[in-house]
Amino acid sequence: MCQINAAALAEFILISYPDKNITPMKLQKLAYYAKAWALVAGRPCIDAAFERWEYGPVNRSIYLSYRDFSKQPIPAPATPSEQQIQGEDAELLKFFLDPYVNQSAVALSAMTHKETPWTDTPPDQVIPDQVIYDYYSKLSFAKNFQGKKWNEGEYFVVKTNSWY
């Protein structure tokens, strides 16, 4: 089973989507959605807690690593670290992230503000994995992981901000 920490997840996102203007806020939301869908897919391998902050779910470690970029895009690391995510784990993460990566940081933040894991968690508290799972497992995209391999058969789309 894979084990992905917050630093490896952030690096993976930056390397996988170098031309998508990944700002610190957008990175936070993409990492959060990766964790949410990993839980729903039965692959709870992302070891990164997300707290309820004013602009949506935030992983403190990712925040501290990238806050100096403020609202500017973060460049992809020139050299990947030794904890690089590869193989089926990388494919699965891209499957989770591809529907979200073209959304702006503000749009992604607005989406999280309409979702109960964020709205029902007190400020500055960790959003429990069970709360994340309970909410996202009821959405249509979750059907991609029920009773079949995630990349086979019918595809169910993510309802992004453009749906609201």
mmCIF file with all atom_site columns, C-alpha atoms in Angstrom:
data_model
loop_
_atom_site.group_PDB
_atom_site.id
_atom_site.type_symbol
_atom_site.label_atom_id
_atom_site.label_alt_id
_atom_site.label_comp_id
_atom_site.label_asym_id
_atom_site.label_entity_id
_atom_site.label_seq_id
_atom_site.pdbx_PDB_ins_code
_atom_site.Cartn_x
_atom_site.Cartn_y
_atom_site.Cartn_z
_atom_site.occupancy
_atom_site.B_iso_or_equiv
_atom_site.pdbx_formal_charge
_atom_site.auth_seq_id
_atom_site.auth_comp_id
_atom_site.auth_asym_id
_atom_site.auth_atom_id
_atom_site.pdbx_PDB_model_num
ATOM 1   C CA . MET A 1 1   ? 0.000   0.000  0.000   1.00 0.00 ? 1   MET A CA 1
ATOM 2   C CA . CYS A 1 2   ? 1.260   3.479  -0.845  1.00 0.00 ? 2   CYS A CA 1
ATOM 3   C CA . GLN A 1 3   ? 2.225   6.045  1.778   1.00 0.00 ? 3   GLN A CA 1
ATOM 4   C CA . ILE A 1 4   ? 2.257   9.640  0.554   1.00 0.00 ? 4   ILE A CA 1
ATOM 5   C CA . ASN A 1 5   ? 3.087   12.536 2.861   1.00 0.00 ? 5   ASN A CA 1
ATOM 6   C CA . ALA A 1 6   ? 2.069   16.156 2.299   1.00 0.00 ? 6   ALA A CA 1
ATOM 7   C CA . ALA A 1 7   ? 5.452   17.181 0.864   1.00 0.00 ? 7   ALA A CA 1
ATOM 8   C CA . ALA A 1 8   ? 5.429   14.367 -1.701  1.00 0.00 ? 8   ALA A CA 1
ATOM 9   C CA . LEU A 1 9   ? 1.845   15.115 -2.672  1.00 0.00 ? 9   LEU A CA 1
ATOM 10  C CA . ALA A 1 10  ? 2.573   18.828 -3.173  1.00 0.00 ? 10  ALA A CA 1
ATOM 11  C CA . GLU A 1 11  ? 5.668   18.039 -5.233  1.00 0.00 ? 11  GLU A CA 1
ATOM 12  C CA . PHE A 1 12  ? 3.706   15.560 -7.355  1.00 0.00 ? 12  PHE A CA 1
ATOM 13  C CA . ILE A 1 13  ? 1.041   18.176 -8.120  1.00 0.00 ? 13  ILE A CA 1
ATOM 14  C CA . LEU A 1 14  ? 3.621   20.811 -9.070  1.00 0.00 ? 14  LEU A CA 1
ATOM 15  C CA . ILE A 1 15  ? 5.568   18.429 -11.311 1.00 0.00 ? 15  ILE A CA 1
ATOM 16  C CA . SER A 1 16  ? 2.455   16.930 -12.917 1.00 0.00 ? 16  SER A CA 1
ATOM 17  C CA . TYR A 1 17  ? 0.831   20.272 -13.770 1.00 0.00 ? 17  TYR A CA 1
ATOM 18  C CA . PRO A 1 18  ? 3.679   22.766 -14.395 1.00 0.00 ? 18  PRO A CA 1
ATOM 19  C CA . ASP A 1 19  ? 1.607   24.961 -16.737 1.00 0.00 ? 19  ASP A CA 1
ATOM 20  C CA . LYS A 1 20  ? -1.553  25.264 -14.604 1.00 0.00 ? 20  LYS A CA 1
ATOM 21  C CA . ASN A 1 21  ? -0.627  28.305 -12.478 1.00 0.00 ? 21  ASN A CA 1
ATOM 22  C CA . ILE A 1 22  ? -0.539  26.435 -9.191  1.00 0.00 ? 22  ILE A CA 1
ATOM 23  C CA . THR A 1 23  ? -0.552  29.068 -6.456  1.00 0.00 ? 23  THR A CA 1
ATOM 24  C CA . PRO A 1 24  ? -0.323  28.147 -2.767  1.00 0.00 ? 24  PRO A CA 1
ATOM 25  C CA . MET A 1 25  ? -4.129  28.316 -2.388  1.00 0.00 ? 25  MET A CA 1
ATOM 26  C CA . LYS A 1 26  ? -4.723  26.197 -5.481  1.00 0.00 ? 26  LYS A CA 1
ATOM 27  C CA . LEU A 1 27  ? -2.115  23.688 -4.310  1.00 0.00 ? 27  LEU A CA 1
ATOM 28  C CA . GLN A 1 28  ? -3.940  23.354 -0.984  1.00 0.00 ? 28  GLN A CA 1
ATOM 29  C CA . LYS A 1 29  ? -7.277  22.655 -2.624  1.00 0.00 ? 29  LYS A CA 1
ATOM 30  C CA . LEU A 1 30  ? -5.845  20.184 -5.132  1.00 0.00 ? 30  LEU A CA 1
ATOM 31  C CA . ALA A 1 31  ? -4.062  18.324 -2.324  1.00 0.00 ? 31  ALA A CA 1
ATOM 32  C CA . TYR A 1 32  ? -7.284  18.256 -0.307  1.00 0.00 ? 32  TYR A CA 1
ATOM 33  C CA . TYR A 1 33  ? -9.314  16.832 -3.189  1.00 0.00 ? 33  TYR A CA 1
ATOM 34  C CA . ALA A 1 34  ? -6.589  14.228 -3.813  1.00 0.00 ? 34  ALA A CA 1
ATOM 35  C CA . LYS A 1 35  ? -6.878  13.131 -0.190  1.00 0.00 ? 35  LYS A CA 1
ATOM 36  C CA . ALA A 1 36  ? -10.688 13.110 -0.299  1.00 0.00 ? 36  ALA A CA 1
ATOM 37  C CA . TRP A 1 37  ? -10.877 10.938 -3.398  1.00 0.00 ? 37  TRP A CA 1
ATOM 38  C CA . ALA A 1 38  ? -8.093  8.637  -2.178  1.00 0.00 ? 38  ALA A CA 1
ATOM 39  C CA . LEU A 1 39  ? -10.220 7.948  0.899   1.00 0.00 ? 39  LEU A CA 1
ATOM 40  C CA . VAL A 1 40  ? -13.290 7.266  -1.242  1.00 0.00 ? 40  VAL A CA 1
ATOM 41  C CA . ALA A 1 41  ? -11.305 5.037  -3.603  1.00 0.00 ? 41  ALA A CA 1
ATOM 42  C CA . GLY A 1 42  ? -10.246 2.858  -0.668  1.00 0.00 ? 42  GLY A CA 1
ATOM 43  C CA . ARG A 1 43  ? -6.628  4.061  -0.868  1.00 0.00 ? 43  ARG A CA 1
ATOM 44  C CA . PRO A 1 44  ? -6.235  6.054  2.364   1.00 0.00 ? 44  PRO A CA 1
ATOM 45  C CA . CYS A 1 45  ? -2.532  6.470  1.726   1.00 0.00 ? 45  CYS A CA 1
ATOM 46  C CA . ILE A 1 46  ? -2.244  10.252 1.830   1.00 0.00 ? 46  ILE A CA 1
ATOM 47  C CA . ASP A 1 47  ? -0.807  11.063 5.240   1.00 0.00 ? 47  ASP A CA 1
ATOM 48  C CA . ALA A 1 48  ? -1.787  14.733 5.373   1.00 0.00 ? 48  ALA A CA 1
ATOM 49  C CA . ALA A 1 49  ? -4.296  16.314 7.732   1.00 0.00 ? 49  ALA A CA 1
ATOM 50  C CA . PHE A 1 50  ? -6.353  19.275 6.524   1.00 0.00 ? 50  PHE A CA 1
ATOM 51  C CA . GLU A 1 51  ? -7.656  21.961 8.840   1.00 0.00 ? 51  GLU A CA 1
ATOM 52  C CA . ARG A 1 52  ? -10.633 24.266 8.353   1.00 0.00 ? 52  ARG A CA 1
ATOM 53  C CA . TRP A 1 53  ? -9.159  27.671 7.596   1.00 0.00 ? 53  TRP A CA 1
ATOM 54  C CA . GLU A 1 54  ? -10.894 30.801 6.332   1.00 0.00 ? 54  GLU A CA 1
ATOM 55  C CA . TYR A 1 55  ? -10.258 30.063 2.640   1.00 0.00 ? 55  TYR A CA 1
ATOM 56  C CA . GLY A 1 56  ? -10.978 26.348 2.788   1.00 0.00 ? 56  GLY A CA 1
ATOM 57  C CA . PRO A 1 57  ? -9.116  23.188 3.830   1.00 0.00 ? 57  PRO A CA 1
ATOM 58  C CA . VAL A 1 58  ? -5.399  23.718 4.476   1.00 0.00 ? 58  VAL A CA 1
ATOM 59  C CA . ASN A 1 59  ? -2.554  21.361 5.263   1.00 0.00 ? 59  ASN A CA 1
ATOM 60  C CA . ARG A 1 60  ? -0.246  23.236 7.638   1.00 0.00 ? 60  ARG A CA 1
ATOM 61  C CA . SER A 1 61  ? 2.938   21.612 6.290   1.00 0.00 ? 61  SER A CA 1
ATOM 62  C CA . ILE A 1 62  ? 2.135   22.560 2.684   1.00 0.00 ? 62  ILE A CA 1
ATOM 63  C CA . TYR A 1 63  ? 1.206   26.060 3.848   1.00 0.00 ? 63  TYR A CA 1
ATOM 64  C CA . LEU A 1 64  ? 4.520   26.571 5.635   1.00 0.00 ? 64  LEU A CA 1
ATOM 65  C CA . SER A 1 65  ? 6.487   25.242 2.652   1.00 0.00 ? 65  SER A CA 1
ATOM 66  C CA . TYR A 1 66  ? 4.865   27.468 0.014   1.00 0.00 ? 66  TYR A CA 1
ATOM 67  C CA . ARG A 1 67  ? 3.434   30.544 1.770   1.00 0.00 ? 67  ARG A CA 1
ATOM 68  C CA . ASP A 1 68  ? 6.247   32.791 0.521   1.00 0.00 ? 68  ASP A CA 1
ATOM 69  C CA . PHE A 1 69  ? 4.828   32.482 -3.015  1.00 0.00 ? 69  PHE A CA 1
ATOM 70  C CA . SER A 1 70  ? 1.714   34.359 -1.800  1.00 0.00 ? 70  SER A CA 1
ATOM 71  C CA . LYS A 1 71  ? -0.596  34.592 -4.849  1.00 0.00 ? 71  LYS A CA 1
ATOM 72  C CA . GLN A 1 72  ? 2.128   33.784 -7.386  1.00 0.00 ? 72  GLN A CA 1
ATOM 73  C CA . PRO A 1 73  ? 2.387   30.450 -9.251  1.00 0.00 ? 73  PRO A CA 1
ATOM 74  C CA . ILE A 1 74  ? 4.817   28.001 -7.692  1.00 0.00 ? 74  ILE A CA 1
ATOM 75  C CA . PRO A 1 75  ? 7.444   26.707 -10.128 1.00 0.00 ? 75  PRO A CA 1
ATOM 76  C CA . ALA A 1 76  ? 7.763   22.947 -10.487 1.00 0.00 ? 76  ALA A CA 1
ATOM 77  C CA . PRO A 1 77  ? 10.819  21.569 -8.697  1.00 0.00 ? 77  PRO A CA 1
ATOM 78  C CA . ALA A 1 78  ? 13.753  21.244 -11.098 1.00 0.00 ? 78  ALA A CA 1
ATOM 79  C CA . THR A 1 79  ? 14.774  17.942 -9.548  1.00 0.00 ? 79  THR A CA 1
ATOM 80  C CA . PRO A 1 80  ? 12.200  15.577 -8.042  1.00 0.00 ? 80  PRO A CA 1
ATOM 81  C CA . SER A 1 81  ? 12.918  14.309 -4.548  1.00 0.00 ? 81  SER A CA 1
ATOM 82  C CA . GLU A 1 82  ? 13.533  10.674 -3.695  1.00 0.00 ? 82  GLU A CA 1
ATOM 83  C CA . GLN A 1 83  ? 9.930   10.313 -2.544  1.00 0.00 ? 83  GLN A CA 1
ATOM 84  C CA . GLN A 1 84  ? 8.600   10.793 -6.070  1.00 0.00 ? 84  GLN A CA 1
ATOM 85  C CA . ILE A 1 85  ? 5.184   9.201  -6.689  1.00 0.00 ? 85  ILE A CA 1
ATOM 86  C CA . GLN A 1 86  ? 5.118   6.838  -9.647  1.00 0.00 ? 86  GLN A CA 1
ATOM 87  C CA . GLY A 1 87  ? 3.198   4.015  -11.285 1.00 0.00 ? 87  GLY A CA 1
ATOM 88  C CA . GLU A 1 88  ? -0.442  3.337  -10.479 1.00 0.00 ? 88  GLU A CA 1
ATOM 89  C CA . ASP A 1 89  ? -0.340  5.745  -7.513  1.00 0.00 ? 89  ASP A CA 1
ATOM 90  C CA . ALA A 1 90  ? 0.611   8.573  -9.910  1.00 0.00 ? 90  ALA A CA 1
ATOM 91  C CA . GLU A 1 91  ? -2.062  7.547  -12.425 1.00 0.00 ? 91  GLU A CA 1
ATOM 92  C CA . LEU A 1 92  ? -4.712  7.432  -9.720  1.00 0.00 ? 92  LEU A CA 1
ATOM 93  C CA . LEU A 1 93  ? -3.736  10.855 -8.355  1.00 0.00 ? 93  LEU A CA 1
ATOM 94  C CA . LYS A 1 94  ? -3.966  12.353 -11.840 1.00 0.00 ? 94  LYS A CA 1
ATOM 95  C CA . PHE A 1 95  ? -7.392  10.727 -12.229 1.00 0.00 ? 95  PHE A CA 1
ATOM 96  C CA . PHE A 1 96  ? -8.467  12.544 -9.042  1.00 0.00 ? 96  PHE A CA 1
ATOM 97  C CA . LEU A 1 97  ? -6.851  15.866 -9.939  1.00 0.00 ? 97  LEU A CA 1
ATOM 98  C CA . ASP A 1 98  ? -7.488  16.260 -13.673 1.00 0.00 ? 98  ASP A CA 1
ATOM 99  C CA . PRO A 1 99  ? -11.110 17.416 -13.177 1.00 0.00 ? 99  PRO A CA 1
ATOM 100 C CA . TYR A 1 100 ? -9.984  20.155 -10.765 1.00 0.00 ? 100 TYR A CA 1
ATOM 101 C CA . VAL A 1 101 ? -6.687  21.456 -12.113 1.00 0.00 ? 101 VAL A CA 1
ATOM 102 C CA . ASN A 1 102 ? -8.188  23.888 -14.636 1.00 0.00 ? 102 ASN A CA 1
ATOM 103 C CA . GLN A 1 103 ? -10.236 25.619 -11.932 1.00 0.00 ? 103 GLN A CA 1
ATOM 104 C CA . SER A 1 104 ? -8.820  28.769 -10.349 1.00 0.00 ? 104 SER A CA 1
ATOM 105 C CA . ALA A 1 105 ? -7.726  28.877 -6.721  1.00 0.00 ? 105 ALA A CA 1
ATOM 106 C CA . VAL A 1 106 ? -10.713 31.078 -5.916  1.00 0.00 ? 106 VAL A CA 1
ATOM 107 C CA . ALA A 1 107 ? -13.142 28.696 -7.640  1.00 0.00 ? 107 ALA A CA 1
ATOM 108 C CA . LEU A 1 108 ? -11.691 25.699 -5.795  1.00 0.00 ? 108 LEU A CA 1
ATOM 109 C CA . SER A 1 109 ? -11.908 27.573 -2.498  1.00 0.00 ? 109 SER A CA 1
ATOM 110 C CA . ALA A 1 110 ? -15.539 28.484 -3.229  1.00 0.00 ? 110 ALA A CA 1
ATOM 111 C CA . MET A 1 111 ? -16.289 24.828 -3.943  1.00 0.00 ? 111 MET A CA 1
ATOM 112 C CA . THR A 1 112 ? -14.893 23.690 -0.595  1.00 0.00 ? 112 THR A CA 1
ATOM 113 C CA . HIS A 1 113 ? -16.986 26.360 1.144   1.00 0.00 ? 113 HIS A CA 1
ATOM 114 C CA . LYS A 1 114 ? -20.156 24.665 -0.170  1.00 0.00 ? 114 LYS A CA 1
ATOM 115 C CA . GLU A 1 115 ? -19.125 21.208 1.049   1.00 0.00 ? 115 GLU A CA 1
ATOM 116 C CA . THR A 1 116 ? -20.011 19.890 4.492   1.00 0.00 ? 116 THR A CA 1
ATOM 117 C CA . PRO A 1 117 ? -16.540 18.687 5.544   1.00 0.00 ? 117 PRO A CA 1
ATOM 118 C CA . TRP A 1 118 ? -15.483 22.341 5.626   1.00 0.00 ? 118 TRP A CA 1
ATOM 119 C CA . THR A 1 119 ? -18.772 23.892 6.738   1.00 0.00 ? 119 THR A CA 1
ATOM 120 C CA . ASP A 1 120 ? -19.327 21.420 9.592   1.00 0.00 ? 120 ASP A CA 1
ATOM 121 C CA . THR A 1 121 ? -15.806 21.551 11.033  1.00 0.00 ? 121 THR A CA 1
ATOM 122 C CA . PRO A 1 122 ? -15.053 24.264 13.603  1.00 0.00 ? 122 PRO A CA 1
ATOM 123 C CA . PRO A 1 123 ? -12.443 26.865 12.540  1.00 0.00 ? 123 PRO A CA 1
ATOM 124 C CA . ASP A 1 124 ? -8.799  25.808 12.906  1.00 0.00 ? 124 ASP A CA 1
ATOM 125 C CA . GLN A 1 125 ? -9.739  22.180 13.602  1.00 0.00 ? 125 GLN A CA 1
ATOM 126 C CA . VAL A 1 126 ? -8.650  19.139 11.588  1.00 0.00 ? 126 VAL A CA 1
ATOM 127 C CA . ILE A 1 127 ? -11.331 17.894 9.223   1.00 0.00 ? 127 ILE A CA 1
ATOM 128 C CA . PRO A 1 128 ? -11.763 14.224 10.202  1.00 0.00 ? 128 PRO A CA 1
ATOM 129 C CA . ASP A 1 129 ? -11.118 11.619 7.498   1.00 0.00 ? 129 ASP A CA 1
ATOM 130 C CA . GLN A 1 130 ? -14.469 9.983  8.262   1.00 0.00 ? 130 GLN A CA 1
ATOM 131 C CA . VAL A 1 131 ? -16.300 13.266 7.637   1.00 0.00 ? 131 VAL A CA 1
ATOM 132 C CA . ILE A 1 132 ? -14.436 13.669 4.341   1.00 0.00 ? 132 ILE A CA 1
ATOM 133 C CA . TYR A 1 133 ? -15.232 10.092 3.318   1.00 0.00 ? 133 TYR A CA 1
ATOM 134 C CA . ASP A 1 134 ? -18.896 10.324 4.325   1.00 0.00 ? 134 ASP A CA 1
ATOM 135 C CA . TYR A 1 135 ? -19.452 13.417 2.192   1.00 0.00 ? 135 TYR A CA 1
ATOM 136 C CA . TYR A 1 136 ? -17.475 12.586 -0.957  1.00 0.00 ? 136 TYR A CA 1
ATOM 137 C CA . SER A 1 137 ? -18.546 8.936  -1.094  1.00 0.00 ? 137 SER A CA 1
ATOM 138 C CA . LYS A 1 138 ? -22.089 10.139 -1.842  1.00 0.00 ? 138 LYS A CA 1
ATOM 139 C CA . LEU A 1 139 ? -21.086 12.211 -4.903  1.00 0.00 ? 139 LEU A CA 1
ATOM 140 C CA . SER A 1 140 ? -21.357 10.913 -8.465  1.00 0.00 ? 140 SER A CA 1
ATOM 141 C CA . PHE A 1 141 ? -17.565 10.772 -8.972  1.00 0.00 ? 141 PHE A CA 1
ATOM 142 C CA . ALA A 1 142 ? -17.442 8.160  -6.177  1.00 0.00 ? 142 ALA A CA 1
ATOM 143 C CA . LYS A 1 143 ? -19.188 5.718  -8.540  1.00 0.00 ? 143 LYS A CA 1
ATOM 144 C CA . ASN A 1 144 ? -15.852 5.416  -10.366 1.00 0.00 ? 144 ASN A CA 1
ATOM 145 C CA . PHE A 1 145 ? -14.598 3.371  -7.412  1.00 0.00 ? 145 PHE A CA 1
ATOM 146 C CA . GLN A 1 146 ? -17.598 1.176  -6.636  1.00 0.00 ? 146 GLN A CA 1
ATOM 147 C CA . GLY A 1 147 ? -17.392 -2.421 -7.778  1.00 0.00 ? 147 GLY A CA 1
ATOM 148 C CA . LYS A 1 148 ? -14.827 -1.911 -10.538 1.00 0.00 ? 148 LYS A CA 1
ATOM 149 C CA . LYS A 1 149 ? -11.298 -0.784 -11.168 1.00 0.00 ? 149 LYS A CA 1
ATOM 150 C CA . TRP A 1 150 ? -11.205 3.030  -11.243 1.00 0.00 ? 150 TRP A CA 1
ATOM 151 C CA . ASN A 1 151 ? -9.951  3.285  -14.830 1.00 0.00 ? 151 ASN A CA 1
ATOM 152 C CA . GLU A 1 152 ? -12.274 0.745  -16.432 1.00 0.00 ? 152 GLU A CA 1
ATOM 153 C CA . GLY A 1 153 ? -15.851 1.040  -17.610 1.00 0.00 ? 153 GLY A CA 1
ATOM 154 C CA . GLU A 1 154 ? -18.243 3.957  -17.377 1.00 0.00 ? 154 GLU A CA 1
ATOM 155 C CA . TYR A 1 155 ? -16.850 7.295  -16.193 1.00 0.00 ? 155 TYR A CA 1
ATOM 156 C CA . PHE A 1 156 ? -18.662 9.542  -13.719 1.00 0.00 ? 156 PHE A CA 1
ATOM 157 C CA . VAL A 1 157 ? -17.638 13.203 -13.708 1.00 0.00 ? 157 VAL A CA 1
ATOM 158 C CA . VAL A 1 158 ? -16.730 15.493 -10.835 1.00 0.00 ? 158 VAL A CA 1
ATOM 159 C CA . LYS A 1 159 ? -19.140 18.344 -10.276 1.00 0.00 ? 159 LYS A CA 1
ATOM 160 C CA . THR A 1 160 ? -16.768 21.300 -10.260 1.00 0.00 ? 160 THR A CA 1
ATOM 161 C CA . ASN A 1 161 ? -17.548 24.941 -9.631  1.00 0.00 ? 161 ASN A CA 1
ATOM 162 C CA . SER A 1 162 ? -18.947 25.336 -13.129 1.00 0.00 ? 162 SER A CA 1
ATOM 163 C CA . TRP A 1 163 ? -21.857 23.096 -12.026 1.00 0.00 ? 163 TRP A CA 1
ATOM 164 C CA . TYR A 1 164 ? -22.886 25.468 -9.226  1.00 0.00 ? 164 TYR A CA 1
#
